[in-house]
Coordinates of C-alpha atoms in Angstrom, one line a residue:
X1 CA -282.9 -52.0 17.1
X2 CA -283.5 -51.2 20.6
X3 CA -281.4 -53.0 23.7
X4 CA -283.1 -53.6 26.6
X5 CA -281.4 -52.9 29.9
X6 CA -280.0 -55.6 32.3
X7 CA -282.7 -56.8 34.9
X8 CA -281.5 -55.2 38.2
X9 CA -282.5 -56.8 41.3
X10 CA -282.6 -54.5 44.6
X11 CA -281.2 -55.7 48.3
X12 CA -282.1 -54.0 51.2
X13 CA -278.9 -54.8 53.9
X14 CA -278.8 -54.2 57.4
X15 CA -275.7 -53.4 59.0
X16 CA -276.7 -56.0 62.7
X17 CA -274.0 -55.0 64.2
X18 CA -275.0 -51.2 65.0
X19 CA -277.8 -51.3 67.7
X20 CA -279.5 -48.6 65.8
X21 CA -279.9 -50.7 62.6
X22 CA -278.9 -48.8 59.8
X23 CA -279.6 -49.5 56.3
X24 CA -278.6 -49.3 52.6
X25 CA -280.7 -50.2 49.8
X26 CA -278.7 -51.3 46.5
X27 CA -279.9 -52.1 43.1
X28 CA -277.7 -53.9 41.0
X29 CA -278.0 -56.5 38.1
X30 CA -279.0 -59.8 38.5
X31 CA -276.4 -61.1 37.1
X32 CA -273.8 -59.3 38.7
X33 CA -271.3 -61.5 40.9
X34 CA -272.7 -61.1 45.0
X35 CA -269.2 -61.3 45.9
X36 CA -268.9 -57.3 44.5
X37 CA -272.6 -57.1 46.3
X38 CA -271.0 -57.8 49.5
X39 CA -267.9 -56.0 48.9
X40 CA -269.8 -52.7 48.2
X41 CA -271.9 -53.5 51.1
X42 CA -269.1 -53.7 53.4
X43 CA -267.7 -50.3 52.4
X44 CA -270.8 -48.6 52.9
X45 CA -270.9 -49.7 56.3
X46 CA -267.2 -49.1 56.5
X47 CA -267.0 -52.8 57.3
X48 CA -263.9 -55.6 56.2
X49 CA -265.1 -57.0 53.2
X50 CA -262.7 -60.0 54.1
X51 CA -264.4 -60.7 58.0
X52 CA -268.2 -59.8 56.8
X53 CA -270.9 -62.2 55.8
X54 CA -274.3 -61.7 54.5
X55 CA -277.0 -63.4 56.0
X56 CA -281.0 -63.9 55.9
X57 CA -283.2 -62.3 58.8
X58 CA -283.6 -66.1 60.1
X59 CA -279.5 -66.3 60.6
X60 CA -279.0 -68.5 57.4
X61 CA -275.2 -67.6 55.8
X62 CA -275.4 -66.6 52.0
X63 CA -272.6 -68.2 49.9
X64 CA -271.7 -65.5 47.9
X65 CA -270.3 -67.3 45.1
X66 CA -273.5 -67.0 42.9
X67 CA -275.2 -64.2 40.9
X68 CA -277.0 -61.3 42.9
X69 CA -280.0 -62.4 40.7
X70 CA -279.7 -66.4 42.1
X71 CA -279.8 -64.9 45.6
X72 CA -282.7 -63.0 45.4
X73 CA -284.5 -65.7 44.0
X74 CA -283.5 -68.7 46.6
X75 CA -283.6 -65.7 49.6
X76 CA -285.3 -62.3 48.8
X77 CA -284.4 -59.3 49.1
X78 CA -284.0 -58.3 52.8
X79 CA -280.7 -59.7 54.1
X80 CA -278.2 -58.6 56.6
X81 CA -274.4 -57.7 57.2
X82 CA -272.7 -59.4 60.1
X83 CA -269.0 -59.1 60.6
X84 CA -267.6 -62.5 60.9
X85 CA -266.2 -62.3 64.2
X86 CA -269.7 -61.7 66.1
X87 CA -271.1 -64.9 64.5
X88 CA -271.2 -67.9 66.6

Protein backbone atom coordinates (compact mmCIF):
# COMPACT_ATOMS: atom_id res chain seq x y z
CA UNK A 1 0.00 0.00 0.00
CA UNK A 2 1.51 3.19 -1.19
CA UNK A 3 0.93 6.78 0.80
CA UNK A 4 0.74 9.60 -1.06
CA UNK A 5 2.49 12.76 0.06
CA UNK A 6 0.77 15.84 1.57
CA UNK A 7 -0.19 18.43 -1.20
CA UNK A 8 2.35 21.25 -0.66
CA UNK A 9 1.41 24.65 -1.82
CA UNK A 10 4.39 27.17 -2.58
CA UNK A 11 4.37 31.16 -1.44
CA UNK A 12 6.61 33.46 -2.96
CA UNK A 13 7.06 36.51 -0.02
CA UNK A 14 8.49 39.68 -0.41
CA UNK A 15 10.17 41.28 2.29
CA UNK A 16 8.42 45.47 1.25
CA UNK A 17 10.19 46.83 3.63
CA UNK A 18 13.82 46.57 1.96
CA UNK A 19 13.95 48.91 -1.11
CA UNK A 20 15.70 46.29 -2.95
CA UNK A 21 12.91 43.75 -2.66
CA UNK A 22 14.23 40.58 -1.58
CA UNK A 23 12.56 37.41 -1.77
CA UNK A 24 12.03 33.79 -0.41
CA UNK A 25 10.05 31.18 -1.95
CA UNK A 26 8.58 28.51 0.56
CA UNK A 27 6.77 25.31 -0.13
CA UNK A 28 4.89 23.90 2.57
CA UNK A 29 1.72 21.80 2.95
CA UNK A 30 -1.53 22.96 2.46
CA UNK A 31 -2.72 22.14 5.42
CA UNK A 32 -0.07 23.46 7.49
CA UNK A 33 -1.21 26.26 9.97
CA UNK A 34 -0.08 30.03 8.06
CA UNK A 35 0.54 31.24 11.39
CA UNK A 36 4.06 28.83 11.30
CA UNK A 37 4.04 30.23 7.40
CA UNK A 38 4.47 33.69 8.70
CA UNK A 39 6.56 32.85 11.59
CA UNK A 40 9.19 31.13 9.23
CA UNK A 41 8.82 33.95 6.98
CA UNK A 42 9.68 36.45 9.47
CA UNK A 43 12.87 34.72 10.53
CA UNK A 44 14.10 34.50 7.13
CA UNK A 45 13.88 38.12 6.78
CA UNK A 46 15.08 38.40 10.30
CA UNK A 47 11.88 40.14 10.92
CA UNK A 48 9.49 40.06 14.52
CA UNK A 49 7.17 37.39 13.93
CA UNK A 50 4.98 39.31 16.67
CA UNK A 51 4.90 43.05 14.66
CA UNK A 52 4.86 41.44 10.90
CA UNK A 53 1.78 40.83 8.79
CA UNK A 54 1.40 39.17 5.46
CA UNK A 55 -0.34 40.86 2.86
CA UNK A 56 -1.51 40.66 -0.94
CA UNK A 57 0.36 42.84 -3.71
CA UNK A 58 -3.02 45.03 -3.63
CA UNK A 59 -2.44 45.94 0.38
CA UNK A 60 -5.23 43.46 1.55
CA UNK A 61 -4.03 41.94 5.34
CA UNK A 62 -4.13 38.00 5.43
CA UNK A 63 -5.58 36.63 8.66
CA UNK A 64 -3.39 34.07 9.31
CA UNK A 65 -5.56 31.91 11.29
CA UNK A 66 -6.41 29.47 8.41
CA UNK A 67 -4.45 26.71 6.56
CA UNK A 68 -1.60 27.71 4.11
CA UNK A 69 -3.70 25.66 1.63
CA UNK A 70 -7.08 28.12 2.37
CA UNK A 71 -4.84 31.07 1.57
CA UNK A 72 -3.50 30.17 -1.49
CA UNK A 73 -6.81 29.35 -2.70
CA UNK A 74 -8.82 32.78 -1.61
CA UNK A 75 -5.20 34.88 -2.48
CA UNK A 76 -2.53 33.03 -4.54
CA UNK A 77 0.54 32.61 -4.15
CA UNK A 78 2.56 35.93 -4.33
CA UNK A 79 2.07 37.83 -1.07
CA UNK A 80 4.16 40.12 0.96
CA UNK A 81 5.86 40.81 4.47
CA UNK A 82 5.24 44.14 6.00
CA UNK A 83 6.27 44.77 9.61
CA UNK A 84 3.37 46.10 11.38
CA UNK A 85 4.60 49.33 12.38
CA UNK A 86 5.08 50.73 8.63
CA UNK A 87 1.34 49.94 7.88
CA UNK A 88 -0.99 52.69 7.97
Amino acid sequence: MATSAPTKVTFKITLTSDPKLPFRVMKVPENAPFTALLKYAAEEFKQNEATSAIITNDGVGINPAQTAGAVFLKYGGDLRLIPRDRVG
